[in-house]
């Protein structure tokens, strides 16, 4: 499968490929064929659960479920926009409270929350909206929160080559809220700090910036 975002050869050489965590997109497959196969699979799942798939209430469910999963697992392509840091700005750039939702790869149930993404600029700045788009891009996959956090951090580090990168994600997992322990409202926090932000004092400043 193809990647929607391109990493240059020069940037890829700076980081082992295993750390780039590419998203397995659906862009390189026949969507109509995927839809048809997924509908059959959902139909069989409903039958296995003892449901009457020919009932008026369920007859359209396989189509809707298949379409929903294709939408949730297809990242929206975008091109990172960067600008020269002509003024030499060297303090933290932080976009906080970026909303996102993703699918837990263990139970296929949603987890959703907010992401805080920041960096210490080097020679270039990045369009602020692209930080939100990167979170959405990597969230459109079967995910675990830990991987999602690192993917966003690695992408920003490779794309922009800043002096430091920080990503903190807070989310509620419905696989924990709705089933099993059923701890509704419990939130999980993960973080990734690279470069100059991988420093205790800098991390403290970053976390202070994300606090209410």
mmCIF file of C-alpha atoms in Angstrom:
data_model
loop_
_atom_site.group_PDB
_atom_site.id
_atom_site.type_symbol
_atom_site.label_atom_id
_atom_site.label_comp_id
_atom_site.label_asym_id
_atom_site.label_seq_id
_atom_site.Cartn_x
_atom_site.Cartn_y
_atom_site.Cartn_z
ATOM 1 C CA UNK A 1 0.000 0.000 0.000
ATOM 2 C CA UNK A 2 1.136 3.537 -0.670
ATOM 3 C CA UNK A 3 1.770 6.258 1.856
ATOM 4 C CA UNK A 4 -0.189 9.459 1.463
ATOM 5 C CA UNK A 5 2.632 11.520 2.955
ATOM 6 C CA UNK A 6 6.055 11.483 1.360
ATOM 7 C CA UNK A 7 9.323 11.479 3.283
ATOM 8 C CA UNK A 8 12.387 12.634 1.372
ATOM 9 C CA UNK A 9 15.396 10.348 1.070
ATOM 10 C CA UNK A 10 17.437 12.847 3.050
ATOM 11 C CA UNK A 11 14.961 12.972 5.924
ATOM 12 C CA UNK A 12 14.461 9.209 5.941
ATOM 13 C CA UNK A 13 18.197 8.679 6.314
ATOM 14 C CA UNK A 14 18.109 10.626 9.602
ATOM 15 C CA UNK A 15 15.786 8.089 11.227
ATOM 16 C CA UNK A 16 15.482 4.291 11.079
ATOM 17 C CA UNK A 17 12.464 3.314 8.975
ATOM 18 C CA UNK A 18 10.976 1.383 11.891
ATOM 19 C CA UNK A 19 10.462 4.674 13.728
ATOM 20 C CA UNK A 20 8.471 6.306 10.917
ATOM 21 C CA UNK A 21 5.386 4.152 11.700
ATOM 22 C CA UNK A 22 3.673 4.502 8.282
ATOM 23 C CA UNK A 23 -0.113 4.410 8.103
ATOM 24 C CA UNK A 24 -1.598 1.506 6.146
ATOM 25 C CA UNK A 25 -3.969 3.539 3.950
ATOM 26 C CA UNK A 26 -6.846 2.272 1.818
ATOM 27 C CA UNK A 27 -5.937 4.653 -1.022
ATOM 28 C CA UNK A 28 -4.053 1.996 -2.974
ATOM 29 C CA UNK A 29 -6.900 -0.546 -3.092
ATOM 30 C CA UNK A 30 -10.157 -0.774 -5.039
ATOM 31 C CA UNK A 31 -12.639 0.901 -2.693
ATOM 32 C CA UNK A 32 -15.651 -0.723 -4.361
ATOM 33 C CA UNK A 33 -14.065 -4.166 -3.968
ATOM 34 C CA UNK A 34 -13.187 -3.384 -0.332
ATOM 35 C CA UNK A 35 -16.771 -2.229 0.321
ATOM 36 C CA UNK A 36 -18.242 -5.411 -1.159
ATOM 37 C CA UNK A 37 -15.917 -7.720 0.777
ATOM 38 C CA UNK A 38 -16.477 -5.806 4.020
ATOM 39 C CA UNK A 39 -20.261 -5.992 3.600
ATOM 40 C CA UNK A 40 -20.040 -9.780 3.287
ATOM 41 C CA UNK A 41 -17.842 -9.962 6.392
ATOM 42 C CA UNK A 42 -20.229 -7.796 8.449
ATOM 43 C CA UNK A 43 -23.175 -9.905 7.305
ATOM 44 C CA UNK A 44 -21.420 -13.069 8.460
ATOM 45 C CA UNK A 45 -20.510 -11.444 11.793
ATOM 46 C CA UNK A 46 -24.145 -10.506 12.425
ATOM 47 C CA UNK A 47 -25.222 -14.054 11.555
ATOM 48 C CA UNK A 48 -22.590 -15.469 13.917
ATOM 49 C CA UNK A 49 -24.036 -13.262 16.671
ATOM 50 C CA UNK A 50 -27.466 -14.751 16.064
ATOM 51 C CA UNK A 51 -29.004 -11.768 14.304
ATOM 52 C CA UNK A 52 -31.508 -11.931 11.437
ATOM 53 C CA UNK A 53 -29.667 -10.120 8.650
ATOM 54 C CA UNK A 54 -32.788 -10.176 6.473
ATOM 55 C CA UNK A 55 -34.845 -8.163 8.943
ATOM 56 C CA UNK A 56 -35.957 -4.703 7.869
ATOM 57 C CA UNK A 57 -33.848 -3.104 10.609
ATOM 58 C CA UNK A 58 -30.605 -4.879 9.675
ATOM 59 C CA UNK A 59 -30.824 -5.250 5.905
ATOM 60 C CA UNK A 60 -28.780 -2.058 5.307
ATOM 61 C CA UNK A 61 -26.439 -2.446 8.273
ATOM 62 C CA UNK A 62 -23.590 -4.294 6.493
ATOM 63 C CA UNK A 63 -23.398 -1.549 3.856
ATOM 64 C CA UNK A 64 -23.380 1.231 6.447
ATOM 65 C CA UNK A 65 -20.827 -0.473 8.716
ATOM 66 C CA UNK A 66 -18.476 -1.204 5.809
ATOM 67 C CA UNK A 67 -18.690 2.391 4.574
ATOM 68 C CA UNK A 68 -18.084 3.721 8.081
ATOM 69 C CA UNK A 69 -14.928 1.652 8.571
ATOM 70 C CA UNK A 70 -13.569 2.613 5.154
ATOM 71 C CA UNK A 71 -14.084 6.281 6.036
ATOM 72 C CA UNK A 72 -12.498 5.913 9.480
ATOM 73 C CA UNK A 73 -9.460 4.068 8.075
ATOM 74 C CA UNK A 74 -8.752 6.317 5.084
ATOM 75 C CA UNK A 75 -6.398 9.217 5.930
ATOM 76 C CA UNK A 76 -6.968 12.575 4.274
ATOM 77 C CA UNK A 77 -3.915 13.462 2.199
ATOM 78 C CA UNK A 78 -2.250 16.841 2.648
ATOM 79 C CA UNK A 79 0.985 18.634 1.862
ATOM 80 C CA UNK A 80 2.955 20.153 4.762
ATOM 81 C CA UNK A 81 3.376 23.912 4.335
ATOM 82 C CA UNK A 82 6.586 25.363 5.782
ATOM 83 C CA UNK A 83 8.009 28.879 5.843
ATOM 84 C CA UNK A 84 11.485 30.307 6.475
ATOM 85 C CA UNK A 85 12.011 31.411 10.071
ATOM 86 C CA UNK A 86 13.228 34.837 8.979
ATOM 87 C CA UNK A 87 12.686 36.470 12.379
ATOM 88 C CA UNK A 88 14.666 33.773 14.163
ATOM 89 C CA UNK A 89 11.817 32.857 16.523
ATOM 90 C CA UNK A 90 13.233 30.314 18.959
ATOM 91 C CA UNK A 91 10.565 29.781 21.623
ATOM 92 C CA UNK A 92 8.004 27.001 21.858
ATOM 93 C CA UNK A 93 5.253 26.840 19.229
ATOM 94 C CA UNK A 94 2.357 24.873 20.725
ATOM 95 C CA UNK A 95 -1.065 23.961 19.332
ATOM 96 C CA UNK A 96 -3.150 22.518 22.153
ATOM 97 C CA UNK A 97 -6.503 20.744 22.420
ATOM 98 C CA UNK A 98 -6.551 19.290 18.895
ATOM 99 C CA UNK A 99 -9.594 16.968 18.873
ATOM 100 C CA UNK A 100 -9.215 13.524 17.311
ATOM 101 C CA UNK A 101 -10.778 10.077 17.199
ATOM 102 C CA UNK A 102 -9.303 6.743 16.203
ATOM 103 C CA UNK A 103 -10.015 3.001 16.383
ATOM 104 C CA UNK A 104 -8.403 0.664 18.898
ATOM 105 C CA UNK A 105 -6.742 -2.130 16.937
ATOM 106 C CA UNK A 106 -7.475 -4.654 19.692
ATOM 107 C CA UNK A 107 -11.275 -4.270 19.898
ATOM 108 C CA UNK A 108 -12.178 -2.067 16.884
ATOM 109 C CA UNK A 109 -13.832 0.357 19.303
ATOM 110 C CA UNK A 110 -13.186 4.119 19.197
ATOM 111 C CA UNK A 111 -10.888 6.108 21.409
ATOM 112 C CA UNK A 112 -11.061 9.872 21.307
ATOM 113 C CA UNK A 113 -9.569 12.866 23.005
ATOM 114 C CA UNK A 114 -7.210 15.770 22.424
ATOM 115 C CA UNK A 115 -3.627 16.160 21.262
ATOM 116 C CA UNK A 116 -1.111 18.886 22.148
ATOM 117 C CA UNK A 117 1.596 19.258 19.492
ATOM 118 C CA UNK A 118 4.533 21.649 19.702
ATOM 119 C CA UNK A 119 8.070 22.265 18.537
ATOM 120 C CA UNK A 120 11.111 24.451 19.027
ATOM 121 C CA UNK A 121 11.753 26.064 15.616
ATOM 122 C CA UNK A 122 14.940 25.734 13.654
ATOM 123 C CA UNK A 123 15.357 27.266 10.212
ATOM 124 C CA UNK A 124 11.706 26.805 9.195
ATOM 125 C CA UNK A 125 8.187 27.139 10.606
ATOM 126 C CA UNK A 126 5.189 24.977 9.731
ATOM 127 C CA UNK A 127 1.605 26.054 9.072
ATOM 128 C CA UNK A 128 -0.295 25.580 12.345
ATOM 129 C CA UNK A 129 -3.196 23.777 10.691
ATOM 130 C CA UNK A 130 -0.768 21.118 9.460
ATOM 131 C CA UNK A 131 -0.159 20.000 13.041
ATOM 132 C CA UNK A 132 -3.870 19.262 13.390
ATOM 133 C CA UNK A 133 -3.933 17.570 9.989
ATOM 134 C CA UNK A 134 -1.025 15.326 10.973
ATOM 135 C CA UNK A 135 -2.890 14.169 14.083
ATOM 136 C CA UNK A 136 -5.974 13.399 11.997
ATOM 137 C CA UNK A 137 -3.907 11.636 9.335
ATOM 138 C CA UNK A 138 -2.255 9.182 11.700
ATOM 139 C CA UNK A 139 -5.445 8.712 13.743
ATOM 140 C CA UNK A 140 -7.229 7.326 10.670
ATOM 141 C CA UNK A 141 -5.901 3.817 11.235
ATOM 142 C CA UNK A 142 -6.261 0.844 13.559
ATOM 143 C CA UNK A 143 -4.210 2.316 16.377
ATOM 144 C CA UNK A 144 -2.850 2.202 19.872
ATOM 145 C CA UNK A 145 -2.387 5.549 21.587
ATOM 146 C CA UNK A 146 1.294 4.997 22.238
ATOM 147 C CA UNK A 147 2.051 4.463 18.543
ATOM 148 C CA UNK A 148 -0.122 7.396 17.480
ATOM 149 C CA UNK A 149 1.802 9.702 19.817
ATOM 150 C CA UNK A 150 5.152 8.631 18.428
ATOM 151 C CA UNK A 151 3.983 8.755 14.810
ATOM 152 C CA UNK A 152 2.988 12.415 15.092
ATOM 153 C CA UNK A 153 6.253 13.300 16.845
ATOM 154 C CA UNK A 154 8.406 11.435 14.312
ATOM 155 C CA UNK A 155 6.546 12.969 11.371
ATOM 156 C CA UNK A 156 7.068 16.519 12.663
ATOM 157 C CA UNK A 157 10.732 15.830 13.427
ATOM 158 C CA UNK A 158 11.399 14.415 9.945
ATOM 159 C CA UNK A 159 9.287 16.964 8.049
ATOM 160 C CA UNK A 160 10.476 20.164 9.738
ATOM 161 C CA UNK A 161 13.864 19.324 11.322
ATOM 162 C CA UNK A 162 13.120 21.526 14.353
ATOM 163 C CA UNK A 163 15.315 21.814 17.444
ATOM 164 C CA UNK A 164 12.779 19.854 19.469
ATOM 165 C CA UNK A 165 9.360 18.196 19.253
ATOM 166 C CA UNK A 166 6.732 17.510 21.888
ATOM 167 C CA UNK A 167 3.450 15.576 21.590
ATOM 168 C CA UNK A 168 1.047 14.819 24.440
ATOM 169 C CA UNK A 169 -2.196 12.932 23.818
ATOM 170 C CA UNK A 170 -5.071 12.479 26.278
ATOM 171 C CA UNK A 171 -7.885 10.098 25.345
ATOM 172 C CA UNK A 172 -10.752 7.987 26.619
ATOM 173 C CA UNK A 173 -10.863 4.435 25.242
ATOM 174 C CA UNK A 174 -14.330 2.947 24.806
ATOM 175 C CA UNK A 175 -12.825 -0.546 24.986
ATOM 176 C CA UNK A 176 -12.122 0.335 28.634
ATOM 177 C CA UNK A 177 -15.228 2.478 29.255
ATOM 178 C CA UNK A 178 -17.936 0.273 27.705
ATOM 179 C CA UNK A 179 -16.620 -3.241 28.372
ATOM 180 C CA UNK A 180 -14.319 -5.103 30.732
ATOM 181 C CA UNK A 181 -13.587 -2.905 33.729
ATOM 182 C CA UNK A 182 -16.143 -0.304 32.444
ATOM 183 C CA UNK A 183 -14.246 2.681 33.836
ATOM 184 C CA UNK A 184 -16.258 5.418 32.136
ATOM 185 C CA UNK A 185 -14.426 8.730 32.050
ATOM 186 C CA UNK A 186 -10.940 7.297 32.661
ATOM 187 C CA UNK A 187 -8.376 9.003 30.437
ATOM 188 C CA UNK A 188 -4.969 7.840 29.249
ATOM 189 C CA UNK A 189 -2.071 10.249 28.701
ATOM 190 C CA UNK A 190 0.913 9.489 26.466
ATOM 191 C CA UNK A 191 3.822 11.700 25.470
ATOM 192 C CA UNK A 192 6.816 11.865 23.149
ATOM 193 C CA UNK A 193 9.625 14.435 23.430
ATOM 194 C CA UNK A 194 12.476 14.674 20.937
ATOM 195 C CA UNK A 195 15.568 16.830 20.587
ATOM 196 C CA UNK A 196 15.863 19.820 22.903
ATOM 197 C CA UNK A 197 12.383 19.151 24.288
ATOM 198 C CA UNK A 198 13.654 15.857 25.673
ATOM 199 C CA UNK A 199 14.845 17.825 28.675
ATOM 200 C CA UNK A 200 13.193 18.000 32.086
ATOM 201 C CA UNK A 201 12.901 21.792 32.209
ATOM 202 C CA UNK A 202 11.658 22.047 28.622
ATOM 203 C CA UNK A 203 9.132 19.271 29.192
ATOM 204 C CA UNK A 204 7.858 21.124 32.256
ATOM 205 C CA UNK A 205 7.344 24.277 30.166
ATOM 206 C CA UNK A 206 5.548 22.235 27.508
ATOM 207 C CA UNK A 207 3.206 20.612 30.046
ATOM 208 C CA UNK A 208 2.512 23.982 31.682
ATOM 209 C CA UNK A 209 1.435 25.238 28.269
ATOM 210 C CA UNK A 210 -1.094 22.405 27.928
ATOM 211 C CA UNK A 211 -2.600 22.892 31.398
ATOM 212 C CA UNK A 212 -5.891 24.732 31.882
#
